[in-house]
Every structure is written in structure tokens, then in C-alpha cells.
Phi, psi and omega in degrees: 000107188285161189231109186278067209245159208185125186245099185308151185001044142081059198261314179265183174246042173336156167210098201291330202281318147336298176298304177297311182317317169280346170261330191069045164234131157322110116312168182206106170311076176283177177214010188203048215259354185232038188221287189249327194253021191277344176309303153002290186275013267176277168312299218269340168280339150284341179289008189046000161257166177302135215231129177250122170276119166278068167193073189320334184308322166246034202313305200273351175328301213294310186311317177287330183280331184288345189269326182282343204245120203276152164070016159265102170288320213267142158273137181255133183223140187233134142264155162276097176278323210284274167321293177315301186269268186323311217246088198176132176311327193258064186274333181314317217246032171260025179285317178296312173286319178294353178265341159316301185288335176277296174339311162315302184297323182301358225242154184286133192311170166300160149271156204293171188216177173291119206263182183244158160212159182236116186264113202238081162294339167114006194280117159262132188258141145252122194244114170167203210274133189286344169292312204307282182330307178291323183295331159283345131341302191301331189292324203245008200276332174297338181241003159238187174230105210277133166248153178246117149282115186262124162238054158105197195252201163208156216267331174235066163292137176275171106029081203103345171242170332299155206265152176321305162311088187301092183276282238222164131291127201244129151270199176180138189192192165248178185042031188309137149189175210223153170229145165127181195192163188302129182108294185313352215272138205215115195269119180239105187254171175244141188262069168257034185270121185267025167250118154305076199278013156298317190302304176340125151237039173084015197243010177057006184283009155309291213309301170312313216251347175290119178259019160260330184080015160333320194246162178211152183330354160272341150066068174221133144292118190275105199266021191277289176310336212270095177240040146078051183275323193049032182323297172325279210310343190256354194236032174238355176334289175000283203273332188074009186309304168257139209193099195258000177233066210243142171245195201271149178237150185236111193286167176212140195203129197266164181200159144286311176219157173211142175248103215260089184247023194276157171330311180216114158350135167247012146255084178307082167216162189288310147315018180333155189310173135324093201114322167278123189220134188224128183218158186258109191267016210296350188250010160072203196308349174273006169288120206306149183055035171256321165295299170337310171282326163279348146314317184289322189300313173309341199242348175270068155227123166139203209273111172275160177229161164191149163289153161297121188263350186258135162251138179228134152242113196296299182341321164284353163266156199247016196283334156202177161220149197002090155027022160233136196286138150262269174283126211219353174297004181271319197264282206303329189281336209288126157311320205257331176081055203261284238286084183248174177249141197234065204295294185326348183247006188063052192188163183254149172241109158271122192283092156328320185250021152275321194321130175236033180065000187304353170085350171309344153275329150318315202281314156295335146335085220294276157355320194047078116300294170282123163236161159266149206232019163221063029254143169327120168316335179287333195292272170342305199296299161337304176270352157302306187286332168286336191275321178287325172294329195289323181308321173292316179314344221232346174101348198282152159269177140049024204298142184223107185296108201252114184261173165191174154283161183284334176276272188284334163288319167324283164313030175233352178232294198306314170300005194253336169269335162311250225293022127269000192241342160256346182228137169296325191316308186296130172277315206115164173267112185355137173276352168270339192266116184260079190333143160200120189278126174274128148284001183172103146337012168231357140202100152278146148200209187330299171330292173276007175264331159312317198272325166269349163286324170303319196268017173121002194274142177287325171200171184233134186210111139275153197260102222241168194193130176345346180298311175317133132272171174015262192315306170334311202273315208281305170309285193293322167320314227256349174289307201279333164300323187278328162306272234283307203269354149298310193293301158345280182319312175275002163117006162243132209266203184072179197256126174231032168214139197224153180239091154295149193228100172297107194274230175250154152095210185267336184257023172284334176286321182272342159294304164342292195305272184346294184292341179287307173338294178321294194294316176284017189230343176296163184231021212297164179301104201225188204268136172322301196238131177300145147259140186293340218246145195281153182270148190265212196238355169269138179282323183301347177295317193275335199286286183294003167275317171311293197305325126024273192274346163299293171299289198281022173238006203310132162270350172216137171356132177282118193277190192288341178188148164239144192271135149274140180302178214266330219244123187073036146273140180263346176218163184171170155294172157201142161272115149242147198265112187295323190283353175257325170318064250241008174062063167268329150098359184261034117297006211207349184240346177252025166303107187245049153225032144058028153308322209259113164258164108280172156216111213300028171219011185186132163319125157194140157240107185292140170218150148219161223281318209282350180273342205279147173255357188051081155264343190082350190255018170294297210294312174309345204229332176326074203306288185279039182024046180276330184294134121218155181291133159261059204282155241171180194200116213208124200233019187242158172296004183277354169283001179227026158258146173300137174212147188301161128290266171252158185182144195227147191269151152352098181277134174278153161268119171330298165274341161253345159105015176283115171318095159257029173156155170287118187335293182319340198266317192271003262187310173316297201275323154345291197308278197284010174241019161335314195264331166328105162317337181256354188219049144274117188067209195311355172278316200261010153248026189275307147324348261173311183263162191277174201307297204295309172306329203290298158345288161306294283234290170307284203310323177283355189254158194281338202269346185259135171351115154238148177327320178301325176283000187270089167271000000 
């Protein structure tokens, strides 16, 4: 795969030969590549293999000659060198991350996954005050089809709105709410307004003749103000219009996009559908990002595509078992409100066309149950391990990995390499330090941050941004506190997972920098020697190859277990308090990681430690709250062994002396029917005998009732 690489008036300190050492590729150093020197690039997109340009600036340049140019086969791939890199007080010692960053750029696309699709005609609901709404109408009308929900005027309607001319169709009711995704969408309103606007022609004589002012131009009766004069009702004969003894009704209605310009959102989620757009509009068409939206709007009508950004395998969740809830972390975190719960099915459901891929749920995910499926956690591992080897190979240390987003975090490191190439104050980004784009920063989590220490990195940051929501940053602090105390714990000191936060305003570029600084100047402790082992697409498989190669890398003696904080921890113990416990076992049936065991030749309840996920629901189904959690890290071989919890001895059966249940358990239920009227004399030694005697036992005695004797 040839590598194009090119320094515009000598802006960066390239070093090409370098560079081809670390790729095993000849370079050739431009200096006019989309300019004089385009031929270059011309030969290497004919040769049909795929050709990586180290240069984004010109992206779409490059794309019109390759198009303009007969005999072009190669897939074309573009890196940033420049921002990243190039453009950086320590850009002398950046020869190792830029070859990292071209290594990388070499790697073959995800593999395709199963899309979502979305369907568009274009019926747009518009909701807010009817002058605001027509005036955003007039804008979208020629290519959509507009209906107006009217919630009233708005206080700085001018003279004239709204207009007379019945443009779009307005409903109007209480209690809008919407359900639904782009194509889907589907608005259930209560019609209790006694002017019909269907009917409604405008002509204001309601509006004039009301002496309370109850009505307003939007032709809604305000029943606060309204005090039943029924002026309106008399000077509407005509149109028939108003009708105050209507009784109320509840509409439905399908729509495609709907643009939300009422006072309060009628989706709270951080994450709104696809299709649904909320604006604050009090400044009319000068309201920010509102001509943004309609540009976008203009443009959703016909057929969409996204990847299915999620893998589920229910068998691996742990979220219930017999309808009782355990693990719940997937449905809490989710933003967008794709993820619920089928506790009756022992599973969770994820809705596709809410997903909006942040993975956040995959990252919390004790299990991998949830996986992210764009790119496959195996895919990420590839590229960790490419990024990080090509960096050593290159002479680099100390290497610090920077996930961010493709939007706002990207833009937030390329301004930060402008504005180190234009202002001295500014460094720039560390040459030790290595960018890399996330379709969403949440999801990455334990696996692969562990899995990048192991393959050679000294620490890992993400780069967080308006973009996150809440629950995002809280889920990953709470990954990266249980990452940092594995690292401890085993004995490497220092901080090596970090959360950065880009901030806002005139000082954001120069808080970025202070902190990328920071980060390149830390030293934490890491494993002598990279680990080898490819990362899987199962998370406990990759988690346990980290730890693996972590603990045999170890720099001081291993203690016997490190405690992990409570929250986001994936592994642990469990205590049980034998005197309350009665080996009743429906912990063992609702165990869904086979943590939990009997054994069928004896009262005992088995555990084994290296399965358990800390989900709780051992402790949740625990008839005698007898469970509670340990989480933990248990670093001797007995985490992968079975060991007693508990074990109780055998109650015989009276008449045959055959073992059916634990002295405690039957000793339990005595105790408490004791007192029982129904379970007195040969009934209470009927408890006391196994299934089969109980059984002989009715049927043999002469003094008791049988059905058969029932006329």
C-alpha cells in the first residue's frame, strides 16, 4: 500500500526514511502534492492498491483528480499528520507517532455489519407558537409536507402573524406526545379546543368579540380566561365553527420528522430519535442553529442507512432471571431510551432505530452480553496493537493513547495544533501523545484499556466534550476507577487512565494543552515486555488475556486479592452468612455466569469466583438476604476453582432414612408451621418424610378423608 506523504512550505520536520523503516516502505518527501506534484499521486491510485494520503486538507482536491484520472482502481485513504503531529512545538521528536498514525491509516475498513433503514417522505410535524412555526415552514415547504401543531402565538408576534392565508394544516389539542424515529413517528394528542380548526376560516371575528381575550391567533381557547359569555359562539353561526359542548377527543397521527419549537421539549433524552430536532425558536428565524436545521430537514426525505451499532446475546445476561432484576446497567446508562427491559423473558431489548451507537452500553456491560459491533472489539485491538507497535518500532516511548470523538473531539485537537502553529503560548499535541477517533468515547471500556497497557501503552485518555452525556462520564469514571485499581493493585504505581474534558470560551485551547503537557510528562509504571495475544470479540476472554499478561508482568509480589470499588466493578466474591442460609439454592438457578453451583450428591453451594460478574442477583432472589457482594479481584488459583460457600448436613426421611433436603431447611419449616393448625400430628410428620413416603404415608392411613370416598 504506497504512503504519500507531503510538507507544504516545509511547515512540518518530516523525517521520510525514518518513517519508510517503520512502515517497510521507500517514501518520497513532497512538497506539492496536490499542486505541481499531483502526478505522484495519479501513479500511486493506479497501481490498484490501496494508496494513504498524509493529508486531510485536501481531501476533496485529491478525490476530483482521482475521479478526473483514467485507469484509477486504489482505494484512497487520508491521515492527519499535521494537527496531530506536524504542527507541535515537539513535532522534532514526532517521527514515531506519525508513523503510528500512517500504520494505522494502512489497516483495512471494519467489516460491514447489518444496517438499520429509515424511511422518509417527508410529513414534518411542526410544534411551537403559529407565527414562529409558519415562518419555519415557508422555509421547508416546497420539499416537505408540513402539518403545524399551534401552541398559542408567541409574545414577539408582529403585526400580521400569523398569516391569514391557511398555508399548512394546524391542529391543536393538550397533551401532545410523541413516540417513534424518523419515518415512525407517531404524535397522540386530546382535541379539546371548542373552535374546530378545520372548520375555523379566519376571520377573527372570536378573536375581536371576546371580552375576556381568551382567544388568540392561533384560534385556542384559554379556559383559565374563558368565563362561558359565549360571545364567539354567537358571532360564528356562519362557519359553525365553535362548539363548547364537543366532547373531547383523542387524535393520532403518523409523521416523519417532526421540528419541536415548544417551550419544553417533548423528548427529554440526551439522545433524542433520529429525525426529531428541538429548538429554542424565542428569536424567530435568528434563533441559533435553527437555518442549520432546516437545511438538514430539507434534505431527510427518501431511503437512510446506519450500521446496527450492537451484538446481543441473551444467554450472557445477567439483567434477570424468574422476573427478578439484577444487572440494570445497560437500561440506565442508555441516553437515548433504545434499551428496556423483558425481565418476563430474562433479557433486555434493544431498539435499533433509537440506537445512536455511543456503545455505552457495551462498556458497562459486566458480561459482554452487549457487544459493540462498529468496529468489533477485535477490530479496536488490531489497531491498538498497530498503533502501538509501529510507535516502538520508530524508536518511541512512553506512548499515550487520546481516544476522542470524530466531531467535537477531533475538532478540539486539530484547534489545538492550528493554534500551536500560530501562537507560541500553545505546544501543542505531545509527540508522545496519540490521537485516535471514536465514533463515540463511550464506547471503549475495561477490556480494551487494559488490553492497551498490556500491548505497550504507559496510560490512556479520553477526551470528553459537550457531546457526552451525564451518564456517559459517570459510566466511564466509574470503568476507569476499577482500571486504575487493577493496575495498583498489581503493583504498578502511577495514574494510567485519565478523563479529559475539553473545556469551552477563550481559554479551552489553552486548558487542552495544560493537560495533554501534563499527561506527556507523567511516568506510570507499565509491563516490561508488550503482550502478544490478540484481543477477542468476547469481553471476559480479553479482560482475562489483560489480566493475564498483566500479573505475570508484574514489578512486586502479588497480593492475595485487590478490593475494587462497588460500582462498575466486573468481578468479585460472595459471603454467605451460614447461620442464616438454609441451602435453599435458588441462587444457583438464578445465577446466569454458572458462578454459582450444587452438588448433587450433597447439601453444598459451590462457587466459582473467576465466573461471577457481580450482577446481584444471587443477592436479589436470596429468600433470607443471606448473599452480599464482594467485589474483588482474587489473584491466587482458587479464583478458578470451585470452593464451598456453604454446606449443611442431610435431613433423613423418617420412614425411609433417604436424604431429601438440609437439616436447616427442614428444621426452618417446622419451626415456622409449627403452630399451624393443618400441620398437627401425622401431617406434621408428613414434613419430616421425602415425596414418595408422604405420599404411601396419606394413602396407607385408615383415619384419613380420600377423594374416592367423596359422593
Amino acid at each position: 500500500m504506497p504512503t504519500l506523504i507531503c510538507d507544504c512550505n516545509q511547515t512540518m520536520p518530516l523525517q521520510p526514511q525514518a518513517l519508510g523503516a517503520a512502515l517497510n516502505e521507500t517514501l518520497t518527501l513532497h512538497s506539492a502534492l496536490c499542486r505541481r506534484e499531483v502526478g505522484a499521486f495519479q501513479k500511486a491510485a493506479q497501481s490498484g492498491d490501496d494508496v494513504v494520503v498524509a493529508c486531510t486538507q485536501e481531501k476533496r482536491l485529491f478525490a476530483e483528480v482521482g475521479e478526473q484520472t483514467q485507469g484509477v482502481t486504489s482505494v484512497v485513504k487520508f491521515v492527519n499528520i499535521r494537527e496531530t503531529g506536524g504542527w507541535s512545538q515537539d513535532a522534532a521528536s514526532a517521527t514515531p507517532k506519525i508513523a503510528a498514525l500512517l500504520a494505522a491509516a494502512h489497516l483495512p475498513d471494519a467489516e460491514p455489519v447489518t444496517t438499520v433503514t429509515y424511511k422518509s417522505a417527508g410529513r414534518l410535524l411542526i410544534v411551537g407558537a403559529l407565527d414562529q412555526a409558519e415562518q419555519v415552514a415557508a422555509l421547508v415547504a416546497d420539499t416537505l409536507d408540513v402539518t403545524i401543531f399551534a401552541q398559542g402565538v408567541s409574545p414577539q408576534a408582529q403585526s400580521g402573524f400569523p398569516s391569514q392565508e391557511r398555508k399548512y394544516p394546524v391542529i391543536g389539542g393538550e397533551r401532545l406526545a410523541l413516540k417513534g424515529w424518523l419515518g415512525a413517528f407517531e404524535a397522540t394528542w386530546d382535541k379539546t379546543n371548542p373552535i374546530d380548526l378545520d372548520l375555523c376560516t379566519r376571520c377573527n371575528a372570536c378573536v375581536a368579540v371576546c371580552p375576556e381575550g381568551a382567544i388568540d391567533l392561533s384560534y385556542q381557547v384559554d379556559a383559565a380566561k374563558c368565563t362561558s359569555h359565549r360571545d364567539c359562539v354567537a358571532v360564528c353561526k356562519v362557519a359553525g365553527a365553535i362548539d363548547f359542548s364537543r366532547a373531547p377527543q383523542t387524535l393520532t397521527e403518523a409523521f416523519d420528522l417532526v421540528l419541536d419549537l415548544g417551550a419544553k421539549p417533548l423528548v427529554a433524552l440526551h439522545a433524542p430519535p433520529q429525525g426529531y430536532f428541538a429548538l429554542n425558536a424565542s428569536a424567530g428565524l435568528a434563533s441559533p442553529g435553527l437555518l442549520a436545521t432546516v437545511v438538514k430537514l430539507r434534505d431527510m426525505v427518501g431511503e437512510f442507512e446506519k450500521p446496527k451499532f450492537f451484538a446481543y446475546k441473551q444467554k450472557l445476561c445477567a439483567h434477570s432471571r424468574n422476573e427478578t432484576v439484577g444487572c440494570n446497567a445497560c437500561i440506565d446508562i442508555c441516553s437515548a431510551g433504545a434499551v428496556s427491559s423483558q425481565k418476563e423473558r430474562q433479557q433486555i431489548v434493544v431498539n435499533p432505530n433509537l440506537c445512536v451507537g455511543c456503545g455505552a452500553c457495551t462498556t458497562v456491560c459486566p458480561t459482554g452480553a452487549l457487544t459493540y459491533a462498529y468496529p468489533r472489539a477485535s477490530e479496536q485491538g488490531v489497531r491498538i496493537k498497530t498503533l502501538l507497535s509501529a510507535y516502538a518500532k520508530a524508536g518511541g516511548t512512553q506512548p499515550v493513547l487520546l481516544f476522542h470523538s470524530q466531531e467535537g473531539g477531533q475538532h478540539a485537537v486539530e484547534a489545538l495544533g492550528r493554534a500551536a502553529r500560530l501562537q507560541k503560548t500553545v505546544r501543542g499535541v505531545p509527540a508522545n501523545v496519540i490521537p485516535q477517533g471514536l465514533w463515540h468515547t463511550a464506547s471503549m471500556g475495561l477490556d480494551l484499556w487494559l488490553s492497551a497497557i498490556a500491548f505497550g501503552a504507559s496510560q490512556v485518555a479520553v477526551l470528553v466534550t459537550r457531546e457526552e452525556a451525564p451518564a456517559y462520564l459517570e459510566g466511564l469514571a466509574d470503568q476507569m476507577r476499577v482500571a486504575q485499581t487493577l493496575l495498583n493493585g498489581l503493583g504498578y504505581a502511577g495514574v494510567h487512565f485519565h478523563l479529559v474534558q475539553a473545556g469551552e470560551g477563550a481559554d479551552a485551547i489553552a486548558g487542552l494543552d495544560a493537560s495533554l503537557q501534563t499527561l506527556a510528562r507523567s511516568r506510570p509504571a507499565v509491563p516490561a515486555a508488550a503482550a502478544r495475544f490478540a484481543v477477542a470479540q468476547e469481553k471476559r476472554s480479553t479482560l482475562d488475556m489483560a489480566l493475564d499478561h498483566l500479573m505475570s508482568q508484574a514489578p512486586a509480589a502479588l497480593p492475595e486479592a485487590i478490593a475494587l470499588p462497588v460500582k462498575g466493578s466486573p468481578f468479585g466474591s460472595l459471603t454467605v452468612n451460614a447461620d442464616t442460609c438454609t441451602l435453599c439454592l435458588s441462587c444457583v438457578s438464578a445465577c446466569p455466569a454458572s458462578a454459582l453451583q450444587d452438588n448433587p450428591d450433597r447439601p453444598q453451594l459451590k462457587f466459582i469466583e473467576k465466573n461471577c460478574v457481580q450482577c446481584g442477583l444471587c443477592a436479589t432472589t436470596c429468600p433470607e438476604d443471606a448473599i452480599t457482594l464482594q467485589p474483588r479481584l482474587l489473584l491466587t488459583p482458587l479464583r478458578k476453582e470451585a470452593r464451598v460457600l456453604n454446606e449443611s448436613q442431610p435431613y433423613q426421611c423418617i420412614r425411609c432414612s433417604k436424604p431429601f433436603g438440609t437439616l436447616k431447611a427442614i428444621e426452618s419449616m417446622l419451626g415456622k408451621l409449627a403452630g399451624h393448625a393443618m400441620f398437627q400430628g401425622a401431617a406434621a410428620d408428613r414434613l419430616k418424610m421425602c415425596g414418595d413416603c408422604r405420599v404411601i404415608d396419606i394413602y396407607s392411613a385408615e383415619n384419613e378423608l380420600k377423594i374416592t370416598d367423596i359422593r
